[in-house]
XYZ file of C-alpha atoms in Angstrom:
613
model
C 53.979 6.591 49.822
C 53.704 8.473 46.415
C 56.027 11.123 47.379
C 58.474 8.328 47.905
C 58.039 6.322 45.062
C 58.224 9.128 42.540
C 61.840 9.629 43.135
C 62.656 6.295 43.011
C 61.010 5.803 39.677
C 62.697 8.648 38.438
C 66.423 7.979 39.467
C 66.830 4.505 40.377
C 66.801 3.200 36.955
C 68.954 5.563 35.306
C 71.246 5.437 38.383
C 71.516 1.521 37.797
C 72.915 2.049 34.257
C 75.305 4.578 35.621
C 76.476 2.396 38.309
C 76.830 -0.746 35.814
C 79.006 1.260 33.987
C 81.042 2.759 36.974
C 80.269 6.730 36.217
C 79.499 9.160 38.800
C 79.393 12.920 39.043
C 76.767 15.593 39.547
C 76.277 15.488 35.871
C 75.260 11.961 36.138
C 73.313 12.407 39.332
C 71.217 15.346 38.102
C 70.953 13.254 34.446
C 69.577 10.323 36.427
C 65.654 11.355 35.911
C 66.652 12.182 31.930
C 68.288 8.282 31.674
C 65.124 6.932 33.137
C 63.018 8.740 30.770
C 65.291 7.691 27.841
C 65.131 4.253 28.900
C 61.464 4.472 28.633
C 61.397 6.119 25.569
C 63.327 2.967 24.364
C 61.105 0.595 25.885
C 57.750 2.002 24.926
C 58.047 1.512 21.076
C 59.916 -2.137 21.569
C 57.048 -3.169 23.649
C 54.464 -1.815 21.244
C 56.204 -3.800 18.406
C 56.546 -7.077 20.508
C 52.848 -6.819 21.857
C 54.345 -6.441 25.717
C 52.196 -4.477 27.781
C 53.840 -1.438 30.124
C 53.533 -2.642 33.519
C 56.128 -2.030 36.161
C 57.465 -5.368 36.272
C 57.852 -5.530 32.379
C 59.807 -2.265 32.686
C 62.048 -3.900 35.330
C 62.718 -6.638 33.450
C 63.926 -4.370 30.533
C 65.883 -2.294 32.515
C 67.447 -5.558 34.302
C 68.565 -6.655 30.567
C 69.894 -3.262 29.642
C 71.885 -3.144 33.058
C 73.195 -6.532 32.523
C 74.411 -5.509 28.664
C 76.064 -2.425 30.168
C 77.758 -4.569 33.230
C 79.281 -7.189 30.662
C 80.518 -4.170 28.306
C 82.237 -2.160 31.162
C 85.561 -3.647 30.889
C 85.888 -2.604 27.081
C 84.579 1.102 28.277
C 87.256 3.753 28.129
C 87.384 5.345 31.475
C 88.964 9.022 31.589
C 88.549 9.037 35.475
C 86.689 11.567 37.633
C 85.910 14.404 35.392
C 84.511 16.417 38.329
C 87.752 16.531 40.479
C 86.798 19.640 42.530
C 83.123 19.243 43.089
C 82.769 15.056 43.019
C 84.662 14.533 46.198
C 84.151 14.984 50.182
C 84.653 18.920 49.895
C 82.376 19.168 47.241
C 79.618 16.917 48.808
C 80.164 18.953 52.199
C 79.225 22.039 50.319
C 77.001 21.434 47.444
C 75.055 18.601 49.357
C 73.720 21.169 52.113
C 73.230 23.492 49.207
C 70.767 21.029 47.504
C 69.122 20.378 50.726
C 68.357 24.392 51.445
C 66.757 24.600 47.702
C 64.867 21.524 48.179
C 63.518 22.960 51.082
C 62.565 26.281 49.359
C 60.662 24.243 46.515
C 58.789 22.231 49.374
C 57.537 25.150 51.184
C 56.383 26.924 47.558
C 54.530 23.659 46.900
C 53.286 23.372 50.525
C 51.994 26.995 50.024
C 50.048 26.492 46.901
C 49.171 22.680 46.892
C 45.704 21.954 48.241
C 46.746 18.351 49.575
C 48.390 15.464 47.414
C 44.791 14.438 45.965
C 44.347 18.051 44.483
C 42.872 18.130 41.169
C 44.780 20.578 38.989
C 42.263 23.148 37.264
C 44.308 24.321 34.133
C 44.331 23.661 30.519
C 46.362 20.540 29.984
C 46.100 18.554 33.143
C 43.124 16.489 32.173
C 44.826 15.282 29.081
C 47.787 14.285 31.157
C 45.857 12.652 33.945
C 43.597 10.592 31.313
C 46.930 9.668 29.548
C 48.260 8.254 32.832
C 45.095 6.060 33.577
C 44.920 4.895 30.009
C 48.617 3.537 29.932
C 47.800 2.015 33.237
C 44.554 0.239 31.933
C 45.479 -0.414 28.461
C 49.149 -1.228 28.764
C 49.568 0.522 25.195
C 52.732 2.206 25.373
C 52.771 3.513 21.630
C 52.614 7.186 21.407
C 49.999 7.022 18.697
C 47.860 5.101 21.431
C 47.103 8.394 23.389
C 44.903 9.100 20.364
C 42.067 7.340 22.601
C 42.054 9.842 25.076
C 42.513 12.896 22.731
C 41.772 13.139 18.963
C 40.893 10.453 16.360
C 43.402 12.051 13.753
C 45.566 10.067 11.198
C 48.513 12.189 12.319
C 47.884 12.586 15.879
C 51.428 11.863 17.675
C 52.110 12.732 21.223
C 55.599 11.693 22.867
C 54.497 9.935 25.869
C 57.585 9.570 28.376
C 56.141 11.480 30.951
C 52.860 9.663 30.975
C 54.980 6.381 30.870
C 56.812 7.324 34.093
C 53.461 8.569 35.608
C 51.978 4.989 34.968
C 54.920 3.373 36.654
C 54.489 5.412 39.466
C 50.553 4.619 39.395
C 51.055 1.054 38.933
C 53.317 0.807 41.884
C 51.221 2.890 44.174
C 47.771 2.236 42.892
C 47.208 6.104 43.530
C 44.702 7.887 41.139
C 46.233 10.351 38.393
C 45.896 13.656 40.503
C 48.122 12.051 43.222
C 50.580 10.911 40.802
C 50.718 14.270 39.198
C 51.230 16.014 42.430
C 53.699 13.410 43.366
C 55.675 14.631 40.257
C 55.400 17.992 40.961
C 57.073 17.735 44.214
C 59.861 15.747 42.809
C 60.469 18.309 40.109
C 60.319 21.463 42.663
C 62.524 19.893 45.622
C 64.829 17.382 43.542
C 65.061 17.866 39.749
C 65.388 21.546 39.775
C 68.374 21.595 42.246
C 70.322 18.549 41.155
C 69.609 19.467 37.489
C 71.352 22.852 38.022
C 74.206 20.859 39.895
C 74.759 18.928 37.038
C 74.811 21.685 34.770
C 77.498 23.720 36.814
C 79.562 21.065 38.114
C 79.673 19.187 34.925
C 80.776 21.989 32.863
C 83.468 22.863 35.308
C 82.215 25.753 37.943
C 83.891 25.819 41.088
C 82.552 24.411 44.317
C 81.090 27.499 45.739
C 79.431 28.774 42.409
C 77.726 25.290 42.019
C 76.522 25.550 45.596
C 75.334 28.985 45.087
C 73.710 28.268 42.017
C 71.804 25.395 43.443
C 70.364 27.368 46.306
C 68.864 30.065 43.950
C 67.518 27.403 41.597
C 64.283 26.867 43.186
C 63.438 30.551 43.617
C 62.652 31.242 40.319
C 59.081 31.795 39.395
C 59.309 31.115 35.433
C 60.748 27.822 35.796
C 58.798 25.426 37.223
C 56.191 27.453 39.055
C 54.708 29.787 36.456
C 55.120 26.743 33.552
C 52.630 24.971 35.660
C 50.068 27.733 36.522
C 50.143 28.869 32.877
C 48.833 25.849 31.522
C 49.833 22.761 33.446
C 52.917 22.399 31.050
C 53.995 19.365 33.294
C 55.966 17.258 30.711
C 57.840 20.468 29.220
C 58.721 21.552 32.967
C 60.138 18.238 33.528
C 62.052 18.318 30.545
C 63.382 21.478 30.417
C 64.953 21.089 33.937
C 66.936 18.018 32.455
C 68.338 20.033 29.545
C 71.312 21.103 31.809
C 72.192 17.564 32.777
C 71.815 16.385 29.503
C 74.403 18.734 27.946
C 76.859 18.221 30.800
C 77.043 14.545 29.558
C 77.365 15.488 26.156
C 79.836 17.929 26.619
C 81.911 15.385 28.951
C 81.818 12.809 25.853
C 83.009 15.471 23.465
C 85.814 16.744 25.716
C 87.106 13.341 27.376
C 85.914 10.775 24.801
C 84.857 8.397 27.743
C 82.533 5.817 26.273
C 80.890 4.923 29.348
C 79.509 8.421 28.911
C 78.426 8.163 25.532
C 75.396 5.886 25.992
C 74.465 8.079 28.663
C 74.658 11.113 26.869
C 72.329 9.442 24.074
C 70.160 8.234 26.596
C 69.598 11.768 28.137
C 68.981 13.280 24.723
C 66.471 10.577 24.159
C 64.837 11.187 27.419
C 64.284 14.808 26.604
C 62.788 14.087 23.414
C 60.145 11.698 24.597
C 59.107 13.884 27.333
C 58.699 16.720 25.416
C 60.316 17.565 22.049
C 60.472 21.205 22.646
C 62.837 20.619 25.154
C 65.144 18.665 23.007
C 65.203 21.632 20.497
C 66.488 23.818 23.528
C 69.382 21.340 24.098
C 70.162 21.509 20.619
C 70.336 25.108 20.519
C 72.641 25.051 23.743
C 74.815 22.327 22.206
C 75.445 24.588 18.993
C 76.335 27.687 20.989
C 78.359 25.380 23.377
C 80.674 24.420 20.411
C 80.596 27.624 18.452
C 81.628 29.918 21.440
C 83.980 27.478 23.247
C 87.752 28.148 23.934
C 89.182 26.223 21.314
C 92.679 25.947 22.950
C 90.764 24.318 26.055
C 88.101 22.396 24.567
C 89.540 21.382 21.054
C 86.555 19.551 19.029
C 86.782 15.818 17.835
C 84.958 15.711 15.060
C 84.641 12.096 15.217
C 83.139 12.065 18.535
C 80.645 14.672 17.881
C 79.732 12.374 14.480
C 79.508 9.333 16.662
C 77.333 11.436 19.267
C 74.902 12.837 16.555
C 74.671 9.326 14.935
C 73.582 7.469 17.803
C 71.222 10.236 18.588
C 69.653 10.148 15.307
C 69.530 5.987 15.660
C 67.373 6.201 18.623
C 65.137 8.728 17.104
C 64.225 6.527 14.548
C 61.228 4.910 16.304
C 59.790 8.209 16.750
C 60.455 9.829 13.768
C 57.558 8.802 11.594
C 55.110 10.195 14.248
C 57.487 13.229 14.638
C 57.313 14.151 10.725
C 53.744 13.561 10.902
C 52.960 16.003 13.458
C 55.493 18.564 12.452
C 53.219 20.547 10.026
C 50.367 20.724 12.422
C 52.751 22.248 14.947
C 54.285 24.840 12.642
C 50.785 25.740 11.731
C 49.534 26.198 15.265
C 48.075 29.714 15.538
C 47.451 30.446 19.488
C 44.977 32.918 20.739
C 47.659 34.477 22.759
C 49.637 35.428 19.969
C 51.190 39.115 19.647
C 49.644 40.425 22.611
C 52.446 43.288 23.725
C 54.690 45.582 22.792
C 58.514 44.798 22.530
C 59.718 47.222 25.465
C 56.862 45.934 27.765
C 58.002 42.346 26.762
C 61.759 43.235 27.521
C 60.715 44.342 30.734
C 59.084 41.078 31.809
C 62.281 39.635 30.732
C 64.719 41.707 32.337
C 62.772 41.577 35.921
C 62.120 37.631 35.547
C 58.613 38.731 36.028
C 56.892 36.157 33.777
C 54.866 36.924 30.326
C 53.364 39.749 29.620
C 49.719 39.289 31.103
C 46.552 38.670 28.757
C 43.669 41.298 29.188
C 42.375 40.685 32.609
C 45.146 38.810 34.228
C 47.316 40.233 36.744
C 50.948 40.396 36.041
C 53.177 38.076 38.179
C 55.521 40.096 40.497
C 59.009 41.007 39.241
C 61.962 39.570 40.914
C 64.461 42.365 41.217
C 67.110 40.980 43.476
C 67.392 37.628 41.598
C 67.333 39.494 38.309
C 70.205 41.769 39.317
C 72.344 38.425 40.150
C 71.125 36.688 36.952
C 71.966 39.479 34.319
C 75.257 40.719 36.438
C 76.176 37.080 36.254
C 75.646 36.643 32.351
C 77.502 40.161 31.840
C 80.383 38.553 33.633
C 80.213 35.417 31.680
C 80.988 37.433 28.225
C 84.776 37.380 30.041
C 84.324 33.550 30.759
C 85.334 31.477 27.698
C 83.726 28.479 28.896
C 80.415 30.164 29.833
C 79.980 32.794 26.773
C 77.542 30.515 25.461
C 75.160 31.247 28.613
C 75.023 34.553 27.663
C 74.391 33.806 24.140
C 71.575 31.381 24.903
C 69.993 33.686 27.256
C 69.841 36.443 24.460
C 68.199 33.967 21.906
C 65.713 32.983 24.101
C 64.683 36.302 25.300
C 64.813 37.481 21.942
C 62.520 34.944 20.301
C 60.395 35.555 23.542
C 60.125 39.307 22.683
C 59.436 38.517 19.087
C 56.820 36.026 19.831
C 54.595 38.614 21.954
C 55.040 41.678 19.853
C 54.894 40.392 16.337
C 52.824 37.871 14.264
C 55.103 37.922 11.258
C 55.313 34.708 9.275
C 59.117 34.323 10.151
C 58.674 34.796 13.747
C 55.964 32.302 13.748
C 58.296 29.989 11.951
C 61.206 30.590 14.181
C 58.967 29.851 17.437
C 57.089 26.815 16.316
C 59.019 24.102 18.127
C 57.543 25.815 21.209
C 53.868 25.936 19.690
C 54.205 29.573 19.111
C 54.101 29.817 23.122
C 55.685 32.289 24.519
C 55.359 30.807 28.111
C 57.890 27.963 27.135
C 60.335 30.524 25.573
C 60.802 32.390 28.705
C 60.943 29.386 31.032
C 64.385 28.827 29.370
C 66.456 31.563 30.908
C 66.402 30.048 34.413
C 68.273 27.168 33.173
C 71.170 29.235 32.494
C 70.217 32.261 35.034
C 70.506 29.978 37.831
C 74.182 29.189 37.002
C 74.947 32.792 36.210
C 73.733 34.037 39.700
C 75.804 31.458 41.286
C 78.899 32.218 39.601
C 78.492 35.940 40.355
C 77.887 35.132 44.210
C 81.088 33.125 44.130
C 82.953 35.725 42.429
C 81.985 38.280 45.167
C 82.738 35.636 47.733
C 86.186 35.194 46.398
C 86.895 39.088 46.681
C 85.606 39.477 49.999
C 86.738 36.446 51.866
C 86.339 32.831 52.488
C 83.363 30.107 52.833
C 81.677 32.527 55.491
C 81.083 35.406 53.269
C 79.242 33.106 50.796
C 76.907 31.831 53.629
C 76.211 35.308 54.492
C 75.686 36.401 50.935
C 73.174 33.436 50.571
C 71.706 34.101 53.812
C 71.004 37.867 52.826
C 69.489 36.869 49.506
C 67.155 34.576 51.119
C 66.460 36.775 53.799
C 65.631 39.720 51.688
C 63.329 37.611 49.154
C 62.304 34.917 51.636
C 63.282 32.574 48.488
C 60.383 34.277 46.687
C 58.580 31.318 48.454
C 55.132 33.156 48.835
C 54.700 34.636 45.662
C 55.831 31.407 43.852
C 53.465 29.502 46.176
C 50.674 31.767 44.707
C 51.716 30.838 41.474
C 51.539 27.170 42.370
C 47.915 27.786 44.208
C 46.712 28.779 40.650
C 47.249 25.454 39.707
C 44.445 24.269 42.246
C 42.477 27.519 42.236
C 38.655 26.630 42.193
C 37.918 25.591 38.779
C 35.904 23.188 36.684
C 36.604 20.467 38.968
C 34.532 21.132 42.103
C 33.099 18.920 44.946
C 29.936 18.917 43.185
C 31.389 17.924 39.609
C 33.302 15.118 41.580
C 30.094 14.081 43.241
C 28.207 13.803 39.725
C 31.081 12.114 38.259
C 30.841 9.504 40.940
C 27.050 9.430 40.197
C 27.771 8.842 36.795
C 29.477 5.652 37.089
C 26.393 4.288 38.855
C 23.851 5.497 36.472
C 25.223 4.793 33.160
C 25.632 1.057 32.294
C 28.801 -0.395 31.099
C 29.248 0.075 27.108
C 27.129 3.250 27.027
C 28.761 6.424 25.791
C 28.478 9.998 27.363
C 28.463 12.810 25.646
C 30.044 15.928 27.402
C 31.672 19.324 26.853
C 35.036 19.841 26.145
C 35.102 23.016 28.186
C 34.147 21.377 31.633
C 35.131 19.580 34.402
C 33.707 16.251 32.685
C 36.794 16.283 30.616
C 38.441 14.756 33.737
C 35.856 11.846 34.074
C 38.129 9.186 32.949
C 41.236 10.066 35.241
C 39.078 10.566 38.028
C 36.326 8.068 38.104
C 37.599 5.677 35.298
C 34.540 6.573 33.023
C 35.499 7.651 29.325
C 33.290 10.517 27.788
C 32.692 10.879 24.102
C 34.841 14.189 24.142
C 37.839 13.149 26.330
C 39.836 16.508 26.546
C 39.661 20.222 26.110
C 41.156 20.671 22.905
C 39.469 21.894 19.780
C 38.250 19.325 17.010
C 38.826 19.819 13.253
C 35.462 21.328 11.653
C 33.301 18.683 10.053
C 34.896 16.043 12.218
C 32.531 13.608 14.586
C 33.462 15.046 17.645
C 33.115 18.567 16.576
C 29.598 17.816 15.083
C 28.345 16.537 18.269
C 29.860 19.462 20.144
C 27.973 21.762 17.848
C 24.720 20.028 17.328
C 24.238 17.366 19.571
C 20.746 18.685 21.027
C 19.493 18.715 17.449
C 19.797 14.550 17.663
C 15.833 14.599 16.981
C 16.112 16.689 13.740
C 19.666 16.479 12.325
C 20.241 12.848 10.518
C 24.136 13.169 10.916
C 23.788 13.673 14.676
C 21.444 10.747 15.116
C 23.878 8.479 12.811
C 26.644 9.812 15.203
C 24.526 8.988 18.304
C 23.859 5.418 16.845
C 27.691 4.699 15.977
C 28.980 5.818 19.246
C 26.107 4.345 21.330
C 25.622 7.446 23.303
C 23.038 7.023 25.701
C 23.639 9.859 28.269
C 25.067 13.597 28.398
C 26.700 15.419 31.325
C 26.921 19.387 31.820
C 28.958 20.658 34.369
C 29.828 23.823 36.010
C 31.771 26.091 36.168
C 33.789 26.105 32.560
C 37.359 26.216 32.146
C 38.825 29.701 32.166
C 38.284 31.112 28.473
C 35.773 28.662 27.403
C 31.966 29.015 26.608
C 29.058 26.391 27.103
C 29.603 24.315 23.684
C 26.483 24.796 21.433
C 25.242 21.419 21.103
C 24.745 20.966 25.172
C 22.777 24.157 25.562
C 19.308 22.845 24.759
C 19.061 19.844 26.676
C 16.141 20.328 28.754
C 13.417 19.259 26.442
C 12.693 15.781 24.530
C 14.530 13.603 23.925
C 16.624 14.361 26.637
C 15.549 13.709 30.277
C 17.175 15.183 33.253
C 18.203 11.994 35.770
C 20.354 13.486 38.357
C 21.711 17.059 39.214
C 23.342 19.036 41.996
C 24.365 22.590 41.817
C 27.304 21.770 39.485
C 26.510 18.614 37.788
C 23.408 17.617 35.489
C 23.152 13.971 33.927
C 20.644 13.497 31.017
C 19.386 10.336 29.606
C 18.701 10.453 25.950
C 15.111 8.615 25.437
C 14.661 8.894 22.042
């Protein structure tokens, strides 16, 4: 059921709005999830201000009100007609539709090869936070972005745009499924629908021929860098979703600027807001793409109406206002973030990874993802051809910009580099994942150019069949990337059993101390039991959780620890194995086999201690 509900939650609200203003096209269809996220991003702060709980039925009432207003306003909206006359008609449907089906099938095979069932628990860095965030929204009904501090960190500047989790909570409210199943449903939807329809939206929305759009769609789900490697690198689910929606959002913005269709304007603004509330880094990608489109456009074919641009930017700023304070508070922390993976390679090796679409340069001890040679030839061949296509020169420039930022991010720690890549958390993974957004369109264009020179649609079918036959759609390799998300890790069957036992042993209201490096951080998302340390992140030195993580086992001798134990009413502690990759047992939980701690439960991977003193 979850597999069916997730696409409904992602697409139906956005399509309802588009239907109310009677606007269509591949750009609209591909952008529907961005519109839904944008609507959630508007509703969340409004509900928080009015004290309305976040529930599927309250969002449905909000959606009904928005759709009604849009329908009433429709007669006064300027309609410029079908903006995609070649692709959004019967011939286009018969060509692009089957391509979407093929691409969806490839994505489905990849996920089926890698996922260990719909209830499989993601074992990588960010996933306990995302799972706990969805559960927190469902339980509390608090849609404020700052509200996620309850399951992250008590910091006055904490702010986390929660559009992804708002959508996840709607799915959980409708299905009653636990967070792992909700997250996996979103994974399936992205791999099978968001990626190919997002590619169709960008390609058709910006005017590519039907054959080029179809070819781009077919190759879109064969890239490793987006979304599969983003998931396996660190569980970057919100960023992967938002990045897949950059193309549709750009297509809507360009459609407004070119045609002045006032029915498209609110959708373009909502789509941009959708990216922002799901992941601000993707909104920055959209801004970079937009600037390049305007700078490199064919000025005779695409004259810029400055008034339209001003209206678009003004409305985007207006919908940004509810988040502006939080974004400004968190910006210095993001800019100052120094990851442990910084400057891990030389420029030549990094450039090789770019040119072969082989993911990022691996860390010491990690295996390098395999190169995608055939796809790389299509992508970079298409980007070279784009240099001679005025409407698409920006795509080549965008690839150069993000490839350059990636190479800089892994080859130098210079302060200027850190400043340039700060919007992506100084994280090279997020930069190299941008290339498939334009790469799929470039590959599709090159394939269609070959088809035009050699023959009709049968040549196109042979070319695509040859590509899939030669590469297998990279399904096996990409399935291995997805499998890494669910590889044996901190949440083993023993840990899951221990967490269930925890709910039976510990009285309600009694706090449980835990390690931020083991599977106990999934406790809230899996069994509904909150722990003192709710996620894997590091805490500022001197903060309450930092002190507990460092010195909890000194409660008998350290007055500060005793005071924190009383304040948080900590009566139990848990220790789980194995640890998250790269983590060590926190010092404060290493010496619990002595008074005042008493072991009350253990299995091979999980121990529960009671604090008796």
